[in-house]
Amino acid sequence: MEQENALHALEQGSVLFFPQLSFSLDKDESRFLSPTIAAKSKNVSLDCSRGILKGSSTDEAEQQLLQSMMQRFATSTVALLHNLLPHYTAGLVQGRTSFRPVEIAQRAASWRKDDTRLHVDSFPSSPVQGKRILRVFSNVNLQGKSRSWRLGEPFENIARRYLPVLPRPVWGSSQLLKLTGITKSRRSAYDHFMLQLHDRMKADMDYQSQVDQVAFDFPAGSSWMTFTDQASHAAMAGQHAFEQTFYLPVACMQNQSLSPLRVLERLANRTLV
Ligand code: SIN
Ligand code: FE
C-alpha cells in the first residue's frame, strides 16, 4: 500500500518527503562539508558506472574518500528505490550522483542556471528523449540548516501556458548539435520543448512572483524525491546536500499519460520523440 501510494504521488508530480531518512556521514567525511571541495561549479559529480569523479578540488588521497562517500549515497538510493518503487526497478537507469557543498543563496549564476527560479529540469547537453528524470535528495547539513525550496504549479498548467508561444525545433538542428558534440545524444523535439519551457519559466519574472507556489523547507537530516522534469521547483537556500539522478522510460510508468512527454504530445497533437 505504501508503495502504491508513493508511486501514485510521484507520478502526479508530488514530492515524497522522508523526514527521518538521513544519510549519515562517517567521522572523517565531515571535512568535505566545505564549499572549497567543489572546484568551480556548484557540485562534485560521480559517474558510478565508470567510477569517474568530476569537479572536486581535493588531492588524490582525499578524492578516494570523497568518491567512496558519494558511492555510498548512490548505493543507498538504489536500495531505497528498489524497496519503495519495485514497479520501476526493471526500467530505472542510474545517472550522476551529485554532492553540493556550496550555499545556494550565495551561488552566482546566469538566469538560465539560476535554480532559485522556478523551473522544470532539462539540460542542454543531456537530451533524454522523453525519459523521466527522478531525483533523490538528502540534506546532510550539520548545523541544522534546512534546504529551502519553492514548489510551483502542475506541469500541465505550465505546458498550456507556454507551449503556444514556443518556437518549433529547427529542421536538421538536432543532427548538427549531436555531430558537433554539443549534445551527448540526439536532441529530440521533446528535449527541445522541455529546454524551452525551462528557459521561459526562468526568464519570466512576473511568472516567478505571481504563479501559485508554496515554500517548503527540507530539514537537515531529511530526504526527498520527485520527478524534477515535472514538478516545478526552485532551490532558494541551503548547503550540503546529496542528489542522485535516475532515468525512467515512460513505458515503465504506471500512468504514462501524466508524463511531460505525453502531456506535451497531447497538447501539441504530434509525437515528439
Ligand atoms: C535544482 O534541481 O534546481 C536544485 C535542487 C537543489 O540543489 O536543492
Ligand atoms: Fe532543478
Tab-separated table of C-alpha atoms in Angstrom, residues 134 142 195 202:
chain	number	residue	atom	x	y	z
A	134	LEU	CA	13.708	11.095	-10.995
A	142	LEU	CA	25.478	19.507	10.310
A	195	LEU	CA	14.517	23.209	-22.680
A	202	LYS	CA	13.150	31.202	-15.552
